[in-house]
mmCIF file of C-alpha atoms in Angstrom:
data_model
loop_
_atom_site.group_PDB
_atom_site.id
_atom_site.type_symbol
_atom_site.label_atom_id
_atom_site.label_comp_id
_atom_site.label_asym_id
_atom_site.label_seq_id
_atom_site.Cartn_x
_atom_site.Cartn_y
_atom_site.Cartn_z
ATOM 1 C CA MET A 1 -9.191 52.177 -11.276
ATOM 2 C CA ILE A 2 -9.806 50.042 -8.162
ATOM 3 C CA ARG A 3 -6.597 51.282 -6.540
ATOM 4 C CA SER A 4 -7.498 54.902 -7.277
ATOM 5 C CA PHE A 5 -10.972 54.457 -5.827
ATOM 6 C CA ALA A 6 -9.498 52.685 -2.802
ATOM 7 C CA ARG A 7 -7.160 55.569 -2.111
ATOM 8 C CA LEU A 8 -9.879 58.209 -2.509
ATOM 9 C CA ALA A 9 -12.457 56.424 -0.388
ATOM 10 C CA ALA A 10 -10.141 55.347 2.398
ATOM 11 C CA ALA A 11 -8.466 58.749 2.496
ATOM 12 C CA GLY A 12 -11.840 60.093 3.545
ATOM 13 C CA ALA A 13 -11.972 57.430 6.227
ATOM 14 C CA LEU A 14 -8.504 58.370 7.426
ATOM 15 C CA ALA A 15 -9.495 62.004 7.813
ATOM 16 C CA PHE A 16 -12.832 61.117 9.412
ATOM 17 C CA CYS A 17 -11.372 58.677 11.897
ATOM 18 C CA GLY A 18 -8.842 61.197 13.120
ATOM 19 C CA LEU A 19 -5.912 58.898 12.449
ATOM 20 C CA MET A 20 -3.951 61.836 11.168
ATOM 21 C CA THR A 21 -2.592 62.262 14.692
ATOM 22 C CA GLY A 22 -1.378 58.806 15.672
ATOM 23 C CA PRO A 23 -2.258 55.286 16.749
ATOM 24 C CA ALA A 24 -5.823 54.071 16.707
ATOM 25 C CA SER A 25 -6.586 52.271 19.959
ATOM 26 C CA ALA A 26 -5.436 49.735 22.506
ATOM 27 C CA THR A 27 -3.402 47.333 20.427
ATOM 28 C CA ASN A 28 -2.069 43.813 19.957
ATOM 29 C CA GLY A 29 1.083 44.620 18.042
ATOM 30 C CA TYR A 30 -0.479 47.361 15.965
ATOM 31 C CA ILE A 31 -3.865 45.678 15.342
ATOM 32 C CA ALA A 32 -6.661 47.216 17.407
ATOM 33 C CA ASN A 33 -7.922 45.167 20.352
ATOM 34 C CA GLY A 34 -11.591 45.294 19.381
ATOM 35 C CA TYR A 35 -13.711 47.880 17.575
ATOM 36 C CA GLY A 36 -16.442 50.035 19.118
ATOM 37 C CA GLY A 37 -17.447 50.566 22.739
ATOM 38 C CA GLY A 38 -19.387 47.318 23.067
ATOM 39 C CA SER A 39 -16.439 45.180 22.060
ATOM 40 C CA LYS A 40 -13.871 47.281 23.891
ATOM 41 C CA GLY A 41 -15.883 46.878 27.103
ATOM 42 C CA MET A 42 -15.084 43.152 26.834
ATOM 43 C CA ALA A 43 -11.358 43.566 26.066
ATOM 44 C CA GLY A 44 -11.974 43.225 22.338
ATOM 45 C CA ALA A 45 -14.345 40.243 22.321
ATOM 46 C CA GLY A 46 -17.176 40.256 19.815
ATOM 47 C CA VAL A 47 -16.892 37.569 17.149
ATOM 48 C CA ALA A 48 -19.740 35.535 18.724
ATOM 49 C CA VAL A 49 -21.631 38.441 20.345
ATOM 50 C CA PRO A 50 -23.147 41.342 18.358
ATOM 51 C CA THR A 51 -21.646 44.545 19.779
ATOM 52 C CA GLY A 52 -22.983 47.242 17.455
ATOM 53 C CA VAL A 53 -22.093 48.804 14.124
ATOM 54 C CA LEU A 54 -18.317 48.678 14.716
ATOM 55 C CA GLY A 55 -18.643 45.019 15.720
ATOM 56 C CA MET A 56 -19.092 44.249 12.016
ATOM 57 C CA ALA A 57 -15.370 44.959 11.661
ATOM 58 C CA GLN A 58 -14.777 41.828 13.742
ATOM 59 C CA ASN A 59 -17.518 39.627 12.301
ATOM 60 C CA PRO A 60 -19.583 40.851 9.324
ATOM 61 C CA ALA A 61 -22.274 38.254 10.114
ATOM 62 C CA THR A 62 -23.311 40.259 13.204
ATOM 63 C CA GLY A 63 -24.841 42.896 10.922
ATOM 64 C CA TYR A 64 -28.099 40.958 10.734
ATOM 65 C CA SER A 65 -28.484 40.835 14.520
ATOM 66 C CA ILE A 66 -28.065 44.574 15.062
ATOM 67 C CA GLY A 67 -30.639 45.558 12.402
ATOM 68 C CA ASN A 68 -31.270 49.253 11.702
ATOM 69 C CA MET A 69 -28.627 51.110 13.660
ATOM 70 C CA ALA A 70 -26.150 53.971 13.420
ATOM 71 C CA GLY A 71 -23.281 54.658 15.772
ATOM 72 C CA PHE A 72 -20.687 57.321 16.440
ATOM 73 C CA CYS A 73 -17.883 57.130 18.996
ATOM 74 C CA LEU A 74 -14.880 59.058 20.230
ATOM 75 C CA THR A 75 -11.880 57.271 21.688
ATOM 76 C CA THR A 76 -9.294 58.871 23.962
ATOM 77 C CA PHE A 77 -6.144 56.785 23.647
ATOM 78 C CA ALA A 78 -3.140 57.374 25.924
ATOM 79 C CA PRO A 79 -0.071 55.188 25.296
ATOM 80 C CA ASP A 80 3.040 55.603 27.461
ATOM 81 C CA ARG A 81 6.189 54.233 25.813
ATOM 82 C CA SER A 82 9.871 54.609 26.630
ATOM 83 C CA VAL A 83 13.309 53.169 25.920
ATOM 84 C CA THR A 84 16.190 52.704 28.365
ATOM 85 C CA VAL A 85 19.667 52.221 26.867
ATOM 86 C CA SER A 86 22.402 50.913 29.176
ATOM 87 C CA PRO A 87 25.986 52.229 28.909
ATOM 88 C CA GLY A 88 28.704 50.251 27.178
ATOM 89 C CA GLY A 89 28.131 50.660 23.459
ATOM 90 C CA PRO A 90 27.579 53.115 20.587
ATOM 91 C CA LEU A 91 23.934 53.824 21.455
ATOM 92 C CA THR A 92 23.329 56.886 23.618
ATOM 93 C CA ALA A 93 22.751 55.751 27.196
ATOM 94 C CA GLY A 94 19.726 56.978 29.148
ATOM 95 C CA THR A 95 15.955 56.730 29.376
ATOM 96 C CA PHE A 96 13.962 58.295 26.564
ATOM 97 C CA LYS A 97 10.209 58.805 26.585
ATOM 98 C CA SER A 98 8.198 59.160 23.406
ATOM 99 C CA ARG A 99 6.110 62.254 22.804
ATOM 100 C CA ASN A 100 2.453 62.251 21.729
ATOM 101 C CA SER A 101 0.789 60.599 24.707
ATOM 102 C CA VAL A 102 -2.901 61.471 24.100
ATOM 103 C CA PHE A 103 -4.930 60.967 20.914
ATOM 104 C CA LEU A 104 -8.595 61.644 20.125
ATOM 105 C CA ILE A 105 -10.059 59.360 17.457
ATOM 106 C CA PRO A 106 -13.655 59.450 16.103
ATOM 107 C CA CYS A 107 -15.213 56.331 14.557
ATOM 108 C CA GLY A 108 -18.623 55.287 13.271
ATOM 109 C CA GLY A 109 -20.906 53.474 10.873
ATOM 110 C CA VAL A 110 -24.484 52.664 9.895
ATOM 111 C CA ASN A 111 -26.444 49.488 9.141
ATOM 112 C CA TRP A 112 -29.789 49.031 7.306
ATOM 113 C CA LYS A 113 -32.212 46.148 7.231
ATOM 114 C CA LEU A 114 -32.869 45.337 3.574
ATOM 115 C CA ASN A 115 -35.492 42.658 4.154
ATOM 116 C CA ASP A 116 -36.315 39.842 6.563
ATOM 117 C CA ARG A 117 -33.109 38.025 5.720
ATOM 118 C CA SER A 118 -30.404 40.579 4.939
ATOM 119 C CA THR A 119 -28.766 43.828 6.019
ATOM 120 C CA LEU A 120 -26.301 46.261 4.470
ATOM 121 C CA GLY A 121 -23.846 48.383 6.423
ATOM 122 C CA VAL A 122 -20.925 50.766 6.046
ATOM 123 C CA PHE A 123 -18.367 51.320 8.785
ATOM 124 C CA MET A 124 -14.925 52.803 9.317
ATOM 125 C CA PHE A 125 -12.179 51.573 11.618
ATOM 126 C CA GLY A 126 -8.440 51.918 12.053
ATOM 127 C CA ASN A 127 -5.200 50.362 13.206
ATOM 128 C CA GLY A 128 -2.213 52.124 14.656
ATOM 129 C CA GLY A 129 0.212 51.713 17.507
ATOM 130 C CA MET A 130 3.445 52.064 15.506
ATOM 131 C CA ASN A 131 4.061 55.639 16.607
ATOM 132 C CA THR A 132 7.144 56.992 18.398
ATOM 133 C CA GLU A 133 8.871 60.357 18.561
ATOM 134 C CA TYR A 134 11.972 60.751 20.749
ATOM 135 C CA ASP A 135 13.684 64.103 21.330
ATOM 136 C CA THR A 136 17.084 62.386 21.584
ATOM 137 C CA ASN A 137 18.378 60.218 18.737
ATOM 138 C CA PHE A 138 19.955 57.341 20.638
ATOM 139 C CA TYR A 139 20.944 55.667 17.329
ATOM 140 C CA ALA A 140 23.245 58.569 16.367
ATOM 141 C CA GLY A 141 26.316 56.761 17.733
ATOM 142 C CA LEU A 142 25.955 54.155 14.981
ATOM 143 C CA GLY A 143 26.973 56.776 12.421
ATOM 144 C CA ALA A 144 24.654 59.779 12.258
ATOM 145 C CA GLY A 145 21.212 60.880 13.295
ATOM 146 C CA SER A 146 18.982 63.917 13.428
ATOM 147 C CA ALA A 147 16.204 64.611 15.922
ATOM 148 C CA PRO A 148 13.441 63.805 16.478
ATOM 149 C CA LEU A 149 13.797 60.057 16.073
ATOM 150 C CA GLY A 150 10.706 58.013 15.369
ATOM 151 C CA VAL A 151 8.174 56.425 13.038
ATOM 152 C CA ASN A 152 4.461 56.843 12.441
ATOM 153 C CA LEU A 153 2.176 54.286 10.785
ATOM 154 C CA GLU A 154 -1.554 54.961 10.385
ATOM 155 C CA GLN A 155 -4.067 52.643 8.746
ATOM 156 C CA ALA A 156 -7.729 53.335 7.968
ATOM 157 C CA PHE A 157 -10.338 50.959 6.568
ATOM 158 C CA ILE A 158 -13.823 51.251 5.074
ATOM 159 C CA GLY A 159 -15.980 48.129 5.199
ATOM 160 C CA ILE A 160 -19.114 47.638 3.081
ATOM 161 C CA ASN A 161 -20.946 44.938 5.009
ATOM 162 C CA TYR A 162 -23.574 42.473 3.785
ATOM 163 C CA ALA A 163 -25.138 39.952 6.207
ATOM 164 C CA TRP A 164 -27.530 37.198 5.136
ATOM 165 C CA ARG A 165 -29.689 35.001 7.363
ATOM 166 C CA ALA A 166 -29.304 31.629 5.655
ATOM 167 C CA ASN A 167 -31.717 29.830 7.998
ATOM 168 C CA ASP A 168 -33.075 30.050 11.535
ATOM 169 C CA ARG A 169 -29.651 29.318 13.035
ATOM 170 C CA LEU A 170 -26.969 30.392 10.558
ATOM 171 C CA THR A 171 -26.024 33.910 9.429
ATOM 172 C CA LEU A 172 -23.250 34.626 6.941
ATOM 173 C CA GLY A 173 -21.487 37.919 6.340
ATOM 174 C CA VAL A 174 -19.047 39.425 3.870
ATOM 175 C CA ALA A 175 -17.375 42.831 3.806
ATOM 176 C CA PRO A 176 -15.025 44.086 1.094
ATOM 177 C CA ILE A 177 -12.416 46.243 2.815
ATOM 178 C CA ILE A 178 -10.818 49.344 1.303
ATOM 179 C CA ALA A 179 -7.571 50.241 3.065
ATOM 180 C CA ILE A 180 -5.157 53.138 3.034
ATOM 181 C CA GLN A 181 -2.057 53.666 5.137
ATOM 182 C CA ARG A 182 0.371 56.477 5.752
ATOM 183 C CA PHE A 183 3.947 56.207 7.013
ATOM 184 C CA SER A 184 6.808 58.496 7.913
ATOM 185 C CA ALA A 185 10.197 58.047 9.578
ATOM 186 C CA THR A 186 12.701 60.544 10.964
ATOM 187 C CA GLY A 187 16.189 60.307 12.402
ATOM 188 C CA LEU A 188 17.209 56.965 10.849
ATOM 189 C CA GLU A 189 20.338 58.275 9.077
ATOM 190 C CA ALA A 190 22.456 55.697 10.923
ATOM 191 C CA PHE A 191 20.708 52.941 8.954
ATOM 192 C CA ALA A 192 21.225 54.404 5.485
ATOM 193 C CA GLY A 193 24.538 52.582 5.122
ATOM 194 C CA MET A 194 22.769 49.263 5.802
ATOM 195 C CA SER A 195 20.358 49.787 2.907
ATOM 196 C CA ILE A 196 20.312 49.024 -0.824
ATOM 197 C CA ASP A 197 18.678 52.454 -1.282
ATOM 198 C CA GLY A 198 20.132 54.777 1.338
ATOM 199 C CA GLY A 199 18.354 57.837 -0.044
ATOM 200 C CA ASN A 200 14.942 56.366 0.789
ATOM 201 C CA VAL A 201 15.357 55.353 4.413
ATOM 202 C CA THR A 202 14.431 58.400 6.488
ATOM 203 C CA ASN A 203 13.206 61.995 6.549
ATOM 204 C CA ARG A 204 11.214 61.627 3.327
ATOM 205 C CA GLY A 205 7.943 62.966 4.710
ATOM 206 C CA ASP A 206 4.611 61.158 4.516
ATOM 207 C CA ASP A 207 4.100 58.341 2.043
ATOM 208 C CA TRP A 208 0.808 56.647 1.207
ATOM 209 C CA ALA A 209 -0.300 53.217 0.041
ATOM 210 C CA SER A 210 -3.686 51.591 -0.582
ATOM 211 C CA GLY A 211 -5.185 48.140 -1.087
ATOM 212 C CA VAL A 212 -8.353 46.045 -1.062
ATOM 213 C CA GLY A 213 -9.158 43.002 1.092
ATOM 214 C CA LEU A 214 -12.081 40.894 2.277
ATOM 215 C CA ASN A 215 -13.625 40.096 5.642
ATOM 216 C CA ILE A 216 -15.909 37.068 5.937
ATOM 217 C CA GLY A 217 -17.737 35.657 8.937
ATOM 218 C CA LEU A 218 -20.473 33.434 10.276
ATOM 219 C CA LEU A 219 -22.695 33.354 13.332
ATOM 220 C CA TYR A 220 -24.233 29.994 14.231
ATOM 221 C CA GLU A 221 -26.884 29.672 16.940
ATOM 222 C CA ALA A 222 -26.149 26.109 17.989
ATOM 223 C CA SER A 223 -28.897 26.157 20.619
ATOM 224 C CA ASP A 224 -30.968 28.605 22.652
ATOM 225 C CA GLU A 225 -27.944 29.015 24.925
ATOM 226 C CA TRP A 226 -24.887 28.666 22.682
ATOM 227 C CA THR A 227 -23.703 30.781 19.738
ATOM 228 C CA ILE A 228 -20.573 30.154 17.677
ATOM 229 C CA GLY A 229 -18.829 32.915 15.736
ATOM 230 C CA ALA A 230 -15.934 32.856 13.287
ATOM 231 C CA ALA A 231 -14.350 35.480 11.050
ATOM 232 C CA TYR A 232 -11.380 35.851 8.734
ATOM 233 C CA ARG A 233 -9.961 39.061 7.317
ATOM 234 C CA SER A 234 -7.641 38.422 4.392
ATOM 235 C CA LYS A 235 -4.127 39.695 4.027
ATOM 236 C CA ILE A 236 -4.290 43.034 2.209
ATOM 237 C CA ASN A 237 -1.617 43.547 -0.420
ATOM 238 C CA MET A 238 -0.805 47.232 -0.218
ATOM 239 C CA GLY A 239 1.025 49.447 -2.683
ATOM 240 C CA ARG A 240 4.667 50.171 -1.870
ATOM 241 C CA PHE A 241 6.009 53.040 0.194
ATOM 242 C CA ASP A 242 8.280 54.356 -2.563
ATOM 243 C CA LYS A 243 9.715 57.073 -0.326
ATOM 244 C CA TYR A 244 10.844 54.350 2.094
ATOM 245 C CA ALA A 245 11.929 51.742 -0.447
ATOM 246 C CA GLY A 246 15.283 51.553 1.313
ATOM 247 C CA LEU A 247 13.774 50.917 4.731
ATOM 248 C CA PHE A 248 11.160 48.199 4.293
ATOM 249 C CA ALA A 249 11.789 44.771 2.792
ATOM 250 C CA GLY A 250 10.817 44.281 -0.832
ATOM 251 C CA GLY A 251 11.526 47.861 -1.817
ATOM 252 C CA GLY A 252 8.973 49.479 0.482
ATOM 253 C CA GLU A 253 6.336 46.770 0.843
ATOM 254 C CA PHE A 254 4.205 46.893 4.002
ATOM 255 C CA ASP A 255 1.105 44.721 3.663
ATOM 256 C CA VAL A 256 -1.682 44.337 6.238
ATOM 257 C CA PRO A 257 -1.621 40.907 7.939
ATOM 258 C CA ALA A 258 -4.526 38.468 7.866
ATOM 259 C CA VAL A 259 -6.555 38.002 11.068
ATOM 260 C CA ALA A 260 -8.580 34.893 12.009
ATOM 261 C CA THR A 261 -10.945 34.726 15.005
ATOM 262 C CA LEU A 262 -13.045 31.923 16.510
ATOM 263 C CA GLY A 263 -15.319 32.299 19.517
ATOM 264 C CA ALA A 264 -18.363 31.110 21.434
ATOM 265 C CA ALA A 265 -20.983 32.798 23.605
ATOM 266 C CA TYR A 266 -23.163 31.245 26.324
ATOM 267 C CA THR A 267 -26.398 32.736 27.653
ATOM 268 C CA PRO A 268 -27.795 30.476 30.394
ATOM 269 C CA ALA A 269 -31.510 29.760 30.011
ATOM 270 C CA THR A 270 -31.944 29.947 33.769
ATOM 271 C CA ASN A 271 -30.418 33.449 33.928
ATOM 272 C CA PRO A 272 -30.585 35.174 30.526
ATOM 273 C CA GLN A 273 -29.398 38.458 32.021
ATOM 274 C CA TRP A 274 -25.880 37.059 31.612
ATOM 275 C CA THR A 275 -23.865 36.256 28.494
ATOM 276 C CA PHE A 276 -20.338 34.860 28.705
ATOM 277 C CA THR A 277 -18.005 34.753 25.737
ATOM 278 C CA ALA A 278 -14.528 33.465 24.922
ATOM 279 C CA GLU A 279 -12.506 33.659 21.749
ATOM 280 C CA TYR A 280 -9.179 32.941 20.131
ATOM 281 C CA GLN A 281 -7.572 35.164 17.519
ATOM 282 C CA ARG A 282 -4.442 34.769 15.406
ATOM 283 C CA ILE A 283 -2.737 37.724 13.731
ATOM 284 C CA PHE A 284 -0.434 36.616 10.926
ATOM 285 C CA TYR A 285 2.409 39.113 11.307
ATOM 286 C CA GLY A 286 4.840 36.395 10.224
ATOM 287 C CA ASP A 287 3.536 36.668 6.646
ATOM 288 C CA ILE A 288 4.641 40.318 6.315
ATOM 289 C CA PRO A 289 8.409 40.351 5.513
ATOM 290 C CA SER A 290 8.938 44.022 6.340
ATOM 291 C CA ILE A 291 7.833 43.403 9.898
ATOM 292 C CA ALA A 292 8.688 39.703 10.334
ATOM 293 C CA ASN A 293 12.171 39.473 8.789
ATOM 294 C CA PRO A 294 14.877 38.903 11.416
ATOM 295 C CA ASN A 295 17.327 41.538 12.596
ATOM 296 C CA ALA A 296 19.415 39.585 15.097
ATOM 297 C CA PRO A 297 21.311 38.846 12.993
ATOM 298 C CA PRO A 298 20.008 40.418 9.761
ATOM 299 C CA GLN A 299 19.670 38.176 6.721
ATOM 300 C CA GLY A 300 20.072 40.969 4.176
ATOM 301 C CA PRO A 301 20.304 44.757 3.765
ATOM 302 C CA LEU A 302 17.409 47.098 4.387
ATOM 303 C CA GLY A 303 15.091 47.320 1.385
ATOM 304 C CA ALA A 304 15.970 43.874 -0.003
ATOM 305 C CA ASP A 305 13.454 41.038 -0.104
ATOM 306 C CA ASN A 306 15.275 39.437 2.839
ATOM 307 C CA GLY A 307 16.087 42.822 4.347
ATOM 308 C CA ILE A 308 16.156 43.757 7.999
ATOM 309 C CA GLY A 309 12.734 43.620 9.654
ATOM 310 C CA PHE A 310 11.420 43.933 13.191
ATOM 311 C CA GLY A 311 11.474 40.205 13.932
ATOM 312 C CA TRP A 312 7.755 39.952 14.713
ATOM 313 C CA ASP A 313 6.057 36.556 15.019
ATOM 314 C CA ASP A 314 2.433 35.561 14.529
ATOM 315 C CA MET A 315 0.437 36.660 17.571
ATOM 316 C CA ASP A 316 -2.163 34.579 19.424
ATOM 317 C CA VAL A 317 -4.811 36.472 21.399
ATOM 318 C CA PHE A 318 -7.119 34.889 23.997
ATOM 319 C CA ARG A 319 -10.165 36.773 25.316
ATOM 320 C CA ILE A 320 -12.935 36.248 27.834
ATOM 321 C CA GLY A 321 -15.824 38.636 28.365
ATOM 322 C CA ALA A 322 -19.139 38.961 30.124
ATOM 323 C CA ILE A 323 -22.351 40.931 29.618
ATOM 324 C CA TYR A 324 -24.834 41.611 32.418
ATOM 325 C CA ARG A 325 -28.219 43.128 31.536
ATOM 326 C CA LEU A 326 -28.984 44.951 34.758
ATOM 327 C CA ASP A 327 -32.428 46.160 33.673
ATOM 328 C CA ASP A 328 -34.258 47.504 30.623
ATOM 329 C CA ARG A 329 -31.856 50.464 30.381
ATOM 330 C CA TRP A 330 -28.443 49.392 31.689
ATOM 331 C CA THR A 331 -26.072 46.790 30.219
ATOM 332 C CA LEU A 332 -22.712 46.183 31.921
ATOM 333 C CA ARG A 333 -19.613 44.555 30.407
ATOM 334 C CA GLY A 334 -16.169 43.389 31.404
ATOM 335 C CA GLY A 335 -13.324 41.380 29.909
ATOM 336 C CA LEU A 336 -9.708 40.282 29.844
ATOM 337 C CA SER A 337 -7.423 39.518 26.928
ATOM 338 C CA TYR A 338 -3.930 38.058 26.764
ATOM 339 C CA ALA A 339 -1.641 38.070 23.723
ATOM 340 C CA THR A 340 1.566 36.198 23.078
ATOM 341 C CA GLN A 341 4.785 38.224 22.830
ATOM 342 C CA VAL A 342 5.213 39.513 19.291
ATOM 343 C CA PHE A 343 9.041 39.811 19.346
ATOM 344 C CA ASP A 344 11.756 38.399 21.578
ATOM 345 C CA ALA A 345 14.531 40.070 23.568
ATOM 346 C CA SER A 346 16.958 40.102 20.636
ATOM 347 C CA GLY A 347 14.585 42.473 18.817
ATOM 348 C CA THR A 348 14.571 45.299 21.353
ATOM 349 C CA VAL A 349 17.203 47.426 19.549
ATOM 350 C CA MET A 350 15.087 47.682 16.396
ATOM 351 C CA ASN A 351 11.778 47.708 18.261
ATOM 352 C CA ALA A 352 12.733 50.789 20.220
ATOM 353 C CA LEU A 353 10.972 52.375 17.236
ATOM 354 C CA THR A 354 7.910 50.156 17.703
ATOM 355 C CA PRO A 355 7.741 49.055 21.391
ATOM 356 C CA ALA A 356 4.655 46.859 21.004
ATOM 357 C CA THR A 357 5.172 45.088 24.326
ATOM 358 C CA PRO A 358 1.719 44.995 26.082
ATOM 359 C CA GLN A 359 0.205 41.543 26.379
ATOM 360 C CA LEU A 360 -2.552 41.819 29.012
ATOM 361 C CA HIS A 361 -5.645 44.044 28.583
ATOM 362 C CA ALA A 362 -8.481 44.518 31.089
ATOM 363 C CA SER A 363 -11.720 46.337 30.263
ATOM 364 C CA ILE A 364 -15.010 47.451 31.776
ATOM 365 C CA GLY A 365 -17.929 49.096 30.013
ATOM 366 C CA ALA A 366 -21.607 50.000 30.101
ATOM 367 C CA SER A 367 -24.464 50.958 27.796
ATOM 368 C CA TYR A 368 -27.488 53.049 28.728
ATOM 369 C CA LYS A 369 -30.730 53.108 26.764
ATOM 370 C CA ILE A 370 -31.839 56.738 26.783
ATOM 371 C CA ASN A 371 -35.141 56.065 25.002
ATOM 372 C CA ALA A 372 -36.560 53.767 22.326
ATOM 373 C CA ASN A 373 -34.107 55.136 19.745
ATOM 374 C CA TRP A 374 -31.052 56.593 21.453
ATOM 375 C CA GLY A 375 -28.373 54.905 23.530
ATOM 376 C CA PHE A 376 -24.988 55.713 25.064
ATOM 377 C CA THR A 377 -21.982 53.391 25.452
ATOM 378 C CA VAL A 378 -18.721 53.896 27.325
ATOM 379 C CA SER A 379 -15.732 51.657 28.055
ATOM 380 C CA TYR A 380 -12.314 51.804 29.679
ATOM 381 C CA THR A 381 -9.368 49.588 28.728
ATOM 382 C CA HIS A 382 -5.979 49.312 30.384
ATOM 383 C CA ALA A 383 -3.060 47.563 28.679
ATOM 384 C CA PHE A 384 -0.736 46.659 31.534
ATOM 385 C CA ASP A 385 2.872 47.810 31.543
ATOM 386 C CA LYS A 386 5.227 45.330 29.926
ATOM 387 C CA SER A 387 8.970 45.693 29.429
ATOM 388 C CA LEU A 388 11.504 43.612 27.527
ATOM 389 C CA THR A 389 15.309 43.868 27.647
ATOM 390 C CA GLY A 390 17.817 42.502 25.163
ATOM 391 C CA SER A 391 20.727 43.328 22.891
ATOM 392 C CA ASN A 392 21.717 42.912 19.250
ATOM 393 C CA PRO A 393 25.509 42.812 18.725
ATOM 394 C CA ALA A 394 24.928 42.266 15.001
ATOM 395 C CA LEU A 395 23.693 45.873 14.769
ATOM 396 C CA THR A 396 25.523 47.619 17.610
ATOM 397 C CA GLY A 397 28.839 45.724 17.584
ATOM 398 C CA VAL A 398 28.610 44.894 21.294
ATOM 399 C CA ALA A 399 25.960 43.443 23.602
ATOM 400 C CA GLN A 400 24.566 46.785 24.770
ATOM 401 C CA PRO A 401 21.270 46.177 26.649
ATOM 402 C CA VAL A 402 18.167 48.052 25.503
ATOM 403 C CA GLU A 403 14.874 47.948 27.424
ATOM 404 C CA VAL A 404 11.597 48.831 25.690
ATOM 405 C CA ARG A 405 8.281 49.236 27.497
ATOM 406 C CA MET A 406 4.728 50.433 27.005
ATOM 407 C CA ASP A 407 1.392 50.666 28.795
ATOM 408 C CA GLN A 408 -1.880 52.061 27.473
ATOM 409 C CA HIS A 409 -5.104 53.667 28.702
ATOM 410 C CA GLU A 410 -8.194 54.007 26.549
ATOM 411 C CA ILE A 411 -11.668 55.472 27.051
ATOM 412 C CA ALA A 412 -14.222 54.944 24.279
ATOM 413 C CA ALA A 413 -17.600 56.703 24.397
ATOM 414 C CA GLY A 414 -20.342 56.969 21.811
ATOM 415 C CA PHE A 415 -24.007 57.297 20.907
ATOM 416 C CA THR A 416 -26.178 54.826 19.013
ATOM 417 C CA TYR A 417 -29.439 55.392 17.191
ATOM 418 C CA ARG A 418 -31.891 52.606 16.338
ATOM 419 C CA TRP A 419 -34.994 52.774 14.160
#
């Protein structure tokens, strides 16, 4: 019953959020780098600073601080990803650029004040970033391969957020998370012979899976100047992708990794127009076998528990951000974030399908108070171009170099309504 409800509810979120067309936003691996325009204007920071309705996706305890508020946003996301294969092996040599370079993604939520100590909210957010579609199948030389070549993973989440003001300094928050994901792969015929279930590796259309997780957080006002924030979103055990049981480890398992974030914010008493924030986040990709299992060399066939994965490691993300309250109407933001490399050079052959290379994000943003109720927020984020070159003789037979690269542009704009 819970799984059925999860699929129905999150399917609505998937359609609403526009994730039917591709990745969700500027990404660390495939986890979004912040949620909502306020957070995105600070390169994803927000665990210790309330940033609006979508900020509850980062720290559910911030729901109390934002009070009665609704928000709607539209993100224009433009990733540029390509693969360059050097001559000297079975892979087709050349430079290949992925299609689908612009995506429009709506998002939103609402939060209500229940009483003097608690609030209740509902919000929707997404992850993406594992999306490629190449006109040329450069894997075809390994055995066979149709075109186009690529994969598409989309994840949507609904959070039901409760925040409680425990005392004058401490706020706690909890948000059950309903998740649904959709996946498809094309052109991977060359890998069917490496699988325990070769008929369920590629070209099987869309497959769906759902699950339920939990996000918890706290916001502690240590003094009039300092605030500490912490949040943890649990690993979400998702149903299997049965149509791709021969591709992903564990017979089609693809769970959502846990995410832990710790941060602090400082608002100087002598100049309260400014707030500075810094945070550390860890994304536990290493706990998801289908994405973390090694491929150079492989430990087992595709689809097995120890089957070929993408070789991703846990990712550490470091962020700094600033808020400047220019006057009663304008609020300005800026931020930087840096993430550790999620896979090494030996993983480039497999990660041509998922070239999650960007590590450095820079953002600017602003909010404008139109009147006592309405406001407008906009932000721009750039994920700087990052390339990685390596080879995997265990898969290709020879050390044929493959370079993967990506950069990203993102504009998020939205309206807020307070009452």
